[in-house]
Amino acid sequence: MNPHALKKAGLGLLHRVAETGRTPLTLLVDGQPVQALAGDTVLTAILQHQAALRHNEFSGQPRAGFCLMGACQDCWVRTAQGQRLRACSTLVSPGLSVLTQAEESPL
Ligand code: FES
């Protein structure tokens, strides 16, 4: 299923099939609570709940990371305080709050 069909169906891109016994925790993604398990990356947590991480600021196309190992910079998210994080290499933590869309340009 492509990202558009997953979104329409309300499905995430990823589905957990193992390691289900880790400690559950909640983070906020764009202000909405998202359930994750300790040891998940932010990208894993987000993509279990939605079909894409963000939309490209130029093309509008859905993006879900690319390298998944901290090298390509396709998975930037930011905290409410403005700190940029690579979602693929940042582990979830209780109370973490991230925003997925790029900050508006201060032009
Ligand atoms: S997906 Fe490439 S840096 Fe995160």
XYZ file of N, CA and C and ligand atoms in Angstrom:
325
model
N 0.844 -1.181 0.000
C 0.000 0.000 0.000
C 0.889 1.243 0.000
N 0.584 2.230 -0.813
C 1.393 3.448 -0.830
C 0.975 4.369 0.329
N 1.817 5.398 0.632
C 1.514 6.268 1.771
C 0.150 6.929 1.705
N -0.291 7.282 0.522
C -1.599 7.933 0.405
C -2.719 6.958 0.794
N -2.610 5.711 0.360
C -3.628 4.709 0.694
C -3.588 4.369 2.186
N -2.366 4.298 2.756
C -2.248 4.026 4.189
C -2.904 5.141 4.996
N -2.633 6.401 4.600
C -3.213 7.539 5.313
C -4.730 7.497 5.223
N -5.231 7.211 4.034
C -6.679 7.162 3.837
C -7.305 6.074 4.701
N -6.568 4.963 4.880
C -7.063 3.851 5.685
C -6.770 4.043 7.175
N -6.049 5.127 7.528
C -5.727 5.378 8.927
C -4.694 4.411 9.487
N -3.815 3.906 8.615
C -2.812 2.931 9.032
C -1.422 3.551 9.069
N -0.574 3.003 9.907
C 0.816 3.402 9.936
C 1.605 2.659 8.876
N 2.794 3.181 8.589
C 3.647 2.551 7.587
C 4.307 1.293 8.143
N 4.639 1.306 9.441
C 5.327 0.176 10.075
C 4.376 -0.562 11.006
N 4.644 -1.850 11.173
C 3.838 -2.678 12.061
C 4.766 -3.516 12.924
N 4.590 -3.424 14.245
C 5.456 -4.157 15.169
C 5.123 -5.646 15.091
N 6.166 -6.450 14.923
C 5.959 -7.896 14.858
C 6.768 -8.637 15.924
N 7.605 -7.908 16.672
C 8.438 -8.563 17.676
C 8.738 -7.573 18.798
N 9.346 -8.064 19.845
C 9.766 -7.234 20.982
C 8.607 -6.418 21.553
N 7.476 -7.031 21.712
C 6.290 -6.331 22.199
C 6.269 -6.175 23.718
N 7.230 -6.778 24.420
C 7.227 -6.744 25.878
C 7.988 -5.593 26.493
N 8.568 -4.708 25.673
C 9.301 -3.575 26.238
C 8.337 -2.600 26.917
N 8.863 -1.746 27.775
C 8.051 -0.806 28.553
C 7.347 0.208 27.663
N 6.004 0.316 27.768
C 5.295 1.320 26.974
C 5.505 2.734 27.513
N 5.471 3.681 26.620
C 5.547 5.084 27.015
C 4.814 5.925 25.970
N 4.567 7.171 26.331
C 3.827 8.071 25.453
C 4.674 9.290 25.135
N 4.702 9.663 23.875
C 5.309 10.920 23.470
C 4.253 11.714 22.714
N 4.525 12.970 22.480
C 3.600 13.801 21.711
C 4.198 14.074 20.345
N 3.404 13.851 19.313
C 3.811 14.144 17.937
C 2.805 15.143 17.378
N 3.287 16.319 17.083
C 2.402 17.403 16.613
C 1.231 17.596 17.577
N 1.528 17.453 18.871
C 0.539 17.683 19.910
C -0.375 16.506 20.207
N -0.231 15.415 19.458
C -1.088 14.249 19.674
C -0.313 13.148 20.398
N -0.928 12.482 21.385
C -0.230 11.400 22.084
C -0.004 10.202 21.164
N 1.199 9.662 21.218
C 1.582 8.501 20.417
C 2.189 7.474 21.354
N 1.701 6.252 21.290
C 2.230 5.180 22.116
C 3.458 4.586 21.442
N 4.470 4.310 22.251
C 5.703 3.697 21.758
C 6.196 2.739 22.827
N 7.273 2.070 22.540
C 7.915 1.200 23.517
C 9.336 1.695 23.745
N 9.809 1.595 24.979
C 11.177 1.988 25.299
C 12.125 1.297 24.328
N 13.052 2.053 23.791
C 13.998 1.521 22.820
C 13.621 1.794 21.378
N 12.390 2.238 21.144
C 11.998 2.640 19.788
C 12.712 3.936 19.434
N 12.975 4.122 18.168
C 13.402 5.449 17.726
C 12.154 6.305 17.533
N 12.349 7.603 17.495
C 11.219 8.505 17.241
C 10.599 8.177 15.888
N 11.433 7.875 14.893
C 10.906 7.553 13.559
C 10.045 6.294 13.604
N 10.509 5.270 14.287
C 9.731 4.033 14.419
C 8.395 4.313 15.081
N 8.431 5.083 16.166
C 7.193 5.380 16.890
C 6.200 6.121 15.992
N 6.687 7.100 15.276
C 5.798 7.898 14.419
C 5.237 7.055 13.280
N 6.087 6.272 12.635
C 5.635 5.523 11.467
C 4.754 4.325 11.815
N 4.666 3.987 13.087
C 3.684 2.975 13.477
C 2.281 3.573 13.563
N 2.212 4.906 13.597
C 0.924 5.573 13.763
C 0.492 6.373 12.547
N 1.407 6.621 11.646
C 1.030 7.381 10.452
C 1.859 6.905 9.267
N 1.393 7.211 8.086
C 1.991 6.673 6.863
C 3.252 7.394 6.420
N 3.484 8.589 6.935
C 4.669 9.351 6.547
C 5.133 10.161 7.743
N 6.408 10.506 7.745
C 6.944 11.328 8.829
C 6.532 12.777 8.654
N 6.622 13.242 7.411
C 6.337 14.648 7.105
C 6.098 14.756 5.615
N 5.853 15.957 5.149
C 5.734 16.194 3.717
C 6.847 17.131 3.290
N 7.446 16.825 2.165
C 8.550 17.628 1.657
C 8.106 19.075 1.507
N 8.939 19.993 1.999
C 8.567 21.403 1.991
C 8.519 21.984 0.578
N 9.098 21.324 -0.409
C 9.096 21.835 -1.782
C 8.065 21.119 -2.650
N 8.089 19.790 -2.604
C 7.200 19.025 -3.492
C 5.863 18.674 -2.844
N 5.828 18.679 -1.511
C 4.616 18.259 -0.812
C 4.458 16.746 -0.739
N 5.419 16.017 -1.271
C 5.343 14.558 -1.270
C 5.649 14.005 0.116
N 5.026 12.872 0.481
C 5.287 12.268 1.794
C 6.705 11.743 1.901
N 7.292 11.900 3.084
C 8.644 11.424 3.369
C 8.596 10.567 4.621
N 9.428 9.520 4.658
C 9.463 8.631 5.822
C 10.890 8.281 6.197
N 11.812 9.230 6.007
C 13.216 8.925 6.215
C 13.743 8.180 5.005
N 15.073 8.042 4.935
C 15.660 7.351 3.789
C 16.698 6.337 4.251
N 17.738 6.813 4.926
C 18.828 5.891 5.284
C 18.538 5.121 6.567
N 17.767 5.702 7.463
C 17.423 5.109 8.766
C 18.641 4.853 9.637
N 19.738 5.585 9.383
C 20.940 5.410 10.204
C 21.663 6.717 10.466
N 20.951 7.833 10.392
C 21.525 9.110 10.787
C 22.419 9.777 9.761
N 22.358 9.367 8.509
C 23.281 9.917 7.522
C 22.639 10.867 6.513
N 21.373 10.711 6.176
C 20.811 11.443 5.029
C 20.091 12.741 5.407
N 19.719 12.910 6.632
C 19.027 14.106 7.108
C 17.618 14.260 6.532
N 16.984 13.167 6.198
C 15.624 13.200 5.657
C 14.570 13.103 6.752
N 15.006 12.973 7.995
C 14.038 12.684 9.063
C 14.060 13.720 10.171
N 14.495 14.942 9.862
C 14.528 15.965 10.912
C 13.139 16.200 11.491
N 13.061 16.270 12.787
C 11.896 16.772 13.511
C 12.452 17.784 14.498
N 11.600 18.505 15.158
C 12.108 19.450 16.157
C 11.262 19.372 17.412
N 11.882 19.736 18.491
C 11.144 19.783 19.754
C 10.387 21.096 19.826
N 9.505 21.194 20.795
C 8.754 22.440 20.983
C 9.694 23.597 21.294
N 10.873 23.289 21.809
C 11.855 24.324 22.133
C 12.728 24.683 20.928
N 12.509 23.996 19.792
C 13.238 24.323 18.576
C 14.465 23.474 18.304
N 14.771 22.543 19.179
C 15.935 21.677 18.959
C 15.642 20.701 17.821
N 16.545 20.604 16.854
C 16.363 19.656 15.759
C 16.897 18.289 16.173
N 16.146 17.259 15.818
C 16.521 15.879 16.133
C 16.365 15.037 14.878
N 17.282 14.113 14.677
C 17.094 13.119 13.627
C 16.186 12.039 14.215
N 15.009 11.879 13.651
C 14.039 10.935 14.204
C 14.543 9.498 14.149
N 15.388 9.191 13.171
C 15.841 7.799 13.025
C 16.913 7.412 14.024
N 17.544 8.393 14.644
C 18.629 8.061 15.565
C 18.409 8.651 16.951
N 17.178 9.038 17.243
C 16.812 9.546 18.566
C 15.833 8.566 19.191
N 16.157 8.100 20.372
C 15.248 7.179 21.068
C 14.113 7.948 21.727
N 12.955 7.337 21.773
C 11.824 7.957 22.452
C 12.112 8.032 23.951
N 11.485 9.001 24.583
C 11.580 9.126 26.037
C 10.243 9.656 26.529
N 9.875 9.317 27.757
C 8.581 9.760 28.271
C 8.483 11.289 28.251
N 7.377 11.790 27.743
C 7.150 13.227 27.730
C 7.792 13.955 26.567
N 8.548 13.246 25.732
C 9.142 13.898 24.560
C 8.024 14.446 23.677
N 8.199 15.651 23.182
C 7.209 16.278 22.301
C 7.933 16.762 21.056
N 7.516 16.263 19.883
C 8.170 16.658 18.643
C 7.151 17.195 17.647
N 7.665 18.031 16.768
C 6.879 18.591 15.666
C 7.505 18.083 14.378
N 6.673 17.671 13.435
C 7.214 17.036 12.237
C 7.383 17.980 11.062
N 6.688 19.070 11.047
C 6.792 19.976 9.897
C 7.854 21.033 10.138
N 8.509 21.452 9.056
C 9.543 22.456 9.140
C 8.976 23.748 9.720
N 9.813 24.423 10.473
C 9.418 25.690 11.040
C 9.184 26.695 9.919
N 8.215 27.583 10.090
C 7.958 28.603 9.085
C 9.194 29.487 8.934
N 9.488 29.858 7.700
C 10.608 30.741 7.442
C 10.331 32.130 8.020
N 11.298 32.720 8.745
C 11.066 34.036 9.345
C 11.320 35.175 8.368
N 10.849 35.070 7.148
C 11.092 36.118 6.129
C 10.341 37.382 6.423
S 16.524 8.719 7.830
Fe 18.474 9.383 7.159
S 19.200 10.629 8.797
Fe 17.337 9.794 9.506
